[in-house]
Coordinates of N, CA and C in Angstrom, one line a residue:
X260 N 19.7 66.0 41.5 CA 20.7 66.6 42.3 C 21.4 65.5 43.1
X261 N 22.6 65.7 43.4 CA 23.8 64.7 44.0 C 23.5 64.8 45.6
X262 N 23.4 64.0 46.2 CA 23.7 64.2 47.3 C 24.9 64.2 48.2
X263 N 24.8 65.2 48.5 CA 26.2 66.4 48.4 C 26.9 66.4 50.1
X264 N 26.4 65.6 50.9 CA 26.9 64.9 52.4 C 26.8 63.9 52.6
X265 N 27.4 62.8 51.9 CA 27.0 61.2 51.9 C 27.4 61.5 53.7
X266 N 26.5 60.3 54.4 CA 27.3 60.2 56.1 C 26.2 60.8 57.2
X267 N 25.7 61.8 56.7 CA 24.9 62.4 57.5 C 23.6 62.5 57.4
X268 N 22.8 62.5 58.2 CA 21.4 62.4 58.2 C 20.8 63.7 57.4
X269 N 20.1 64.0 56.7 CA 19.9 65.4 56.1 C 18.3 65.2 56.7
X270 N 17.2 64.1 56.5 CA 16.1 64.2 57.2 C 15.6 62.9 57.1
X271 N 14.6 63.0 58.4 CA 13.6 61.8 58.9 C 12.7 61.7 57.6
X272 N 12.0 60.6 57.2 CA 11.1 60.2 56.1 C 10.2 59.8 56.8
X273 N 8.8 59.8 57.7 CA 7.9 59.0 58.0 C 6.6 59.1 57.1
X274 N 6.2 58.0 57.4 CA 5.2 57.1 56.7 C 4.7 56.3 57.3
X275 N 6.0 54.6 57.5 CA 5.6 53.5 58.0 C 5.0 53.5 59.7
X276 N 4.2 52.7 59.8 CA 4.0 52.1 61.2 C 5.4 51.2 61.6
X277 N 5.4 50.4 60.8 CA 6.9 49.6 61.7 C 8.3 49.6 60.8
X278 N 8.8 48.8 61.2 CA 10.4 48.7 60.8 C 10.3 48.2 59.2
X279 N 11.3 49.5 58.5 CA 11.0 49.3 57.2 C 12.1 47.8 57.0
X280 N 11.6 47.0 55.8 CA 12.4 45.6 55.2 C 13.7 45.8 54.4
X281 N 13.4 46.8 53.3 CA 14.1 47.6 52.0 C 13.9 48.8 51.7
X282 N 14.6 49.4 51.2 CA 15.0 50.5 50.5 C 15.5 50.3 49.0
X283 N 14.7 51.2 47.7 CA 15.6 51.1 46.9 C 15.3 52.3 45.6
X284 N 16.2 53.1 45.5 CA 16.1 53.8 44.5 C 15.8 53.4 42.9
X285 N 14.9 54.8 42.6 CA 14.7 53.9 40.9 C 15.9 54.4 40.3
X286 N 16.1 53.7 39.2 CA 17.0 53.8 38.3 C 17.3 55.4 37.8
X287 N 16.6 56.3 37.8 CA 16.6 57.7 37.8 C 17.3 58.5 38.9
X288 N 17.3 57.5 40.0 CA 16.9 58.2 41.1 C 16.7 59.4 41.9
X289 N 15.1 59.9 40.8 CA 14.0 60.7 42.1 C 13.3 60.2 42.4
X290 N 12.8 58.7 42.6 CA 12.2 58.2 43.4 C 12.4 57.1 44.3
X291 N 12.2 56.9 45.5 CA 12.9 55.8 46.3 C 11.3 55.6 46.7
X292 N 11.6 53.8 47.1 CA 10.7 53.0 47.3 C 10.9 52.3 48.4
X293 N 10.1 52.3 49.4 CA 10.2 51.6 51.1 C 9.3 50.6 51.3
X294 N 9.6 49.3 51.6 CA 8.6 48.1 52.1 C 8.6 48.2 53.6
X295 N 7.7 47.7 54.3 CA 8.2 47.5 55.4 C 7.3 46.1 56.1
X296 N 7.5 46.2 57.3 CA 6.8 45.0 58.2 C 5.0 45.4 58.3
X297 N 5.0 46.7 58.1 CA 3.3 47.1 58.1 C 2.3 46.9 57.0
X298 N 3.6 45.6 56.3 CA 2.6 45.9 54.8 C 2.6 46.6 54.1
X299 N 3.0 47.6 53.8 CA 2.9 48.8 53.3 C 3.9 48.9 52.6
X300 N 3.9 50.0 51.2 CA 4.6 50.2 50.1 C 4.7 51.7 50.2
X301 N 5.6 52.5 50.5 CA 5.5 53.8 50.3 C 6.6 54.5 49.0
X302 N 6.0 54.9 48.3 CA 7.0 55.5 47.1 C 6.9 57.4 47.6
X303 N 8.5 57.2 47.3 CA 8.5 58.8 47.8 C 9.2 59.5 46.5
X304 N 8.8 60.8 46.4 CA 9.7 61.6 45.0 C 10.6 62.9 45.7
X305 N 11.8 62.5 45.2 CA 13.2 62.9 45.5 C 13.5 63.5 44.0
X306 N 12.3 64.5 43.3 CA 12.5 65.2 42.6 C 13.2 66.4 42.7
X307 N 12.6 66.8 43.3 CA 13.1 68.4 44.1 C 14.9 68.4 44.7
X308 N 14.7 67.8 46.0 CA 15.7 67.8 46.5 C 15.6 66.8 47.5
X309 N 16.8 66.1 48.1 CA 16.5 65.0 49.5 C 15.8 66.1 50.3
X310 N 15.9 67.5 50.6 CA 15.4 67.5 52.2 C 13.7 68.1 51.6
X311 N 13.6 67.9 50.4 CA 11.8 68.3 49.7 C 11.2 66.9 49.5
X312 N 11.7 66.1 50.1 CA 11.0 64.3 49.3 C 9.5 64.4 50.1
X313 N 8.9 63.8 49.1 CA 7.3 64.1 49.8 C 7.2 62.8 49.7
X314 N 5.7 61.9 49.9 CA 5.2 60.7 49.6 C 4.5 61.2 48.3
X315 N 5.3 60.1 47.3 CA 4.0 59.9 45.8 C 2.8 59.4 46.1
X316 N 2.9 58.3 46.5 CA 1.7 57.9 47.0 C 2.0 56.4 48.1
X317 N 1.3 56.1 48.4 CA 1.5 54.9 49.3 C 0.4 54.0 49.3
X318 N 0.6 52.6 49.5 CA -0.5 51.8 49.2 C -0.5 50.5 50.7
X319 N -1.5 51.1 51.6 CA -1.5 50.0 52.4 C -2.1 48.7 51.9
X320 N -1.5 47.7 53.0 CA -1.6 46.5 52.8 C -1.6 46.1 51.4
X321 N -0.5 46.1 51.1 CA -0.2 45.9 49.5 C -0.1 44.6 49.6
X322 N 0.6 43.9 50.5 CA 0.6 42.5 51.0 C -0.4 42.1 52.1
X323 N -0.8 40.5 52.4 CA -1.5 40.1 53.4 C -0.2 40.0 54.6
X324 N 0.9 39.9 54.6 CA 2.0 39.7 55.5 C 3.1 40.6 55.0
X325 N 4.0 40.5 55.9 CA 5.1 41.6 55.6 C 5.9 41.4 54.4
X326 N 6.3 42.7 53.6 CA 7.0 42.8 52.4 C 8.5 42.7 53.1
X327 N 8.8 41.7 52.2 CA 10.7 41.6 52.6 C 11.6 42.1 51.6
X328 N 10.8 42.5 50.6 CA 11.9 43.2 49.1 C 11.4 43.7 48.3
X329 N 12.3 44.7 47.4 CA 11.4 45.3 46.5 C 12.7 45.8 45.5
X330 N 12.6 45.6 44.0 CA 13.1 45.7 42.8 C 13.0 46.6 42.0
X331 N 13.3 47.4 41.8 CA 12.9 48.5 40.3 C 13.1 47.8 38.9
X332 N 12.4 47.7 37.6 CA 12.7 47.8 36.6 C 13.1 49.2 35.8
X333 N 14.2 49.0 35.1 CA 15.2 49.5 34.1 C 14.2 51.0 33.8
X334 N 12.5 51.1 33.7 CA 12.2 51.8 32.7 C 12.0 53.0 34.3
X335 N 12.2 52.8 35.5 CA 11.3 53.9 36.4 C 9.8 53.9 36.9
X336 N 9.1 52.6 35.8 CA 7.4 53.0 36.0 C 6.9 51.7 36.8
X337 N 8.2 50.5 36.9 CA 7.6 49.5 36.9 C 8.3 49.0 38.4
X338 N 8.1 48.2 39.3 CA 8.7 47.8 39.9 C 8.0 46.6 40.7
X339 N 8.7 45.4 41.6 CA 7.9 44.0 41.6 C 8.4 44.0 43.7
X340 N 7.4 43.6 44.6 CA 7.6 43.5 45.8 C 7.4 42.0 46.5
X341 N 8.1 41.6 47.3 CA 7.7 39.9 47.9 C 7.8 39.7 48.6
X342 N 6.7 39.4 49.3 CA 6.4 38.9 50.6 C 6.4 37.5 51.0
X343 N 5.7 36.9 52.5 CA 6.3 35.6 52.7 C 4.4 35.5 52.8
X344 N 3.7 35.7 52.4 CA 2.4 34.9 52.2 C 2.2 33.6 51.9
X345 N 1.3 33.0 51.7 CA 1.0 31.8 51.8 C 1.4 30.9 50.6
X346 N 1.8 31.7 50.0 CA 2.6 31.5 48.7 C 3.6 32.3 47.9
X347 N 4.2 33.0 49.0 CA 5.1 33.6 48.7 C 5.2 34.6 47.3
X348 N 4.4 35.1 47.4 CA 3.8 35.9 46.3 C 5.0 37.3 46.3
X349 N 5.2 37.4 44.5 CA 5.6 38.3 44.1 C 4.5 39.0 43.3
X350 N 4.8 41.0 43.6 CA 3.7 41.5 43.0 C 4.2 42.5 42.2
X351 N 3.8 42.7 40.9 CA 4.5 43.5 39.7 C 3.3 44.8 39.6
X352 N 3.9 46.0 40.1 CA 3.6 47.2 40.1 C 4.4 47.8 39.0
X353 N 2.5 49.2 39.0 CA 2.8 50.2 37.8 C 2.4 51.8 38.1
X354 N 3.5 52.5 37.8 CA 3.1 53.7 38.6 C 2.7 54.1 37.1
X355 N 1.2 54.5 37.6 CA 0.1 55.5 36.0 C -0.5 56.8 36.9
X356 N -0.1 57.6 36.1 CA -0.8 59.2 36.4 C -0.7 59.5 38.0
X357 N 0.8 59.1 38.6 CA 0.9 59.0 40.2 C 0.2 58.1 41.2
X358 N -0.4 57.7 40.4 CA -1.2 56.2 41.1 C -0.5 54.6 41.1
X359 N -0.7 54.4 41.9 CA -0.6 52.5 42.1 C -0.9 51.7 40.9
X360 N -0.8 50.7 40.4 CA -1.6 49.5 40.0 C -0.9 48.6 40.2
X361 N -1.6 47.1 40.7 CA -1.2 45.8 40.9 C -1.8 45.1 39.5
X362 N -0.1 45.0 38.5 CA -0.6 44.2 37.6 C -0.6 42.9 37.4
X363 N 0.1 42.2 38.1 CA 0.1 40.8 38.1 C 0.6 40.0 39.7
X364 N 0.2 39.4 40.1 CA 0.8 38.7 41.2 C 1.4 37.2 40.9
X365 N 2.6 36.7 41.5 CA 3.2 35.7 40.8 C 3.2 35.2 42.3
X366 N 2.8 33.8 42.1 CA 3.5 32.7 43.5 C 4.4 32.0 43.1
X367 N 5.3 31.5 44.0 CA 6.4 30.9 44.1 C 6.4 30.0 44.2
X368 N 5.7 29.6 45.0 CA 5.4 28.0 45.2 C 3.8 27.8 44.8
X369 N 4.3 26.1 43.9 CA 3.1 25.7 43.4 C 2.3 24.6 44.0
X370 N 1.0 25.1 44.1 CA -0.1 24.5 44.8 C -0.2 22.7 44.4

């Protein structure tokens, strides 16, 4: 479904404890994905309609420090988040049977 009032607030989304980083719809988009400063990863499904968006699921402390970005892959299932940790780690997520998984974690900078 289109959303049919670009401009206007249609509803509040809570979840996060602090100020979200990014925002970014999947390639489908019914689902949008929120990082924020609390660590935290919340995926929401915008199946239904914007003012029916629930939480899919959410995964605290997905990072040891705050998430500053987050990317969808092409397919919907896959998407990668990055934080400023101690090595600047990027983390390549897999949404299976509405669940989380952390498949791989990538540093940036080499030890």
């Amino acid at each position: 479904e289109e959303f049919k009032s670009m401009g206007t607030q249609e509803r509040t989304l809570e979840g996060h404890n602090s100020s979200i980083t990014q925002m970014e719809f999947s390639p489908s988009g019914d689902k949008l994905l929120s990082v924020s400063k609390d660590r935290q990863l919340i995926l929401w499904d915008f199946s239904k309609s914007p003012k029916e968006a629930e939480i899919l699921c959410k995964k605290e402390e997905a990072h040891s420090r705050i998430i500053y970005s987050c990317c969808w892959h092409q397919n919907d299932k896959i998407f990668v988040t990055g934080s400023r940790e101690k090595k600047n780690s990027i983390k390549v997520w897999e949404i299976e049977n509405g669940s989380l998984s952390c498949k791989k974690e990538i540093s940036v900078i080499k030890e």
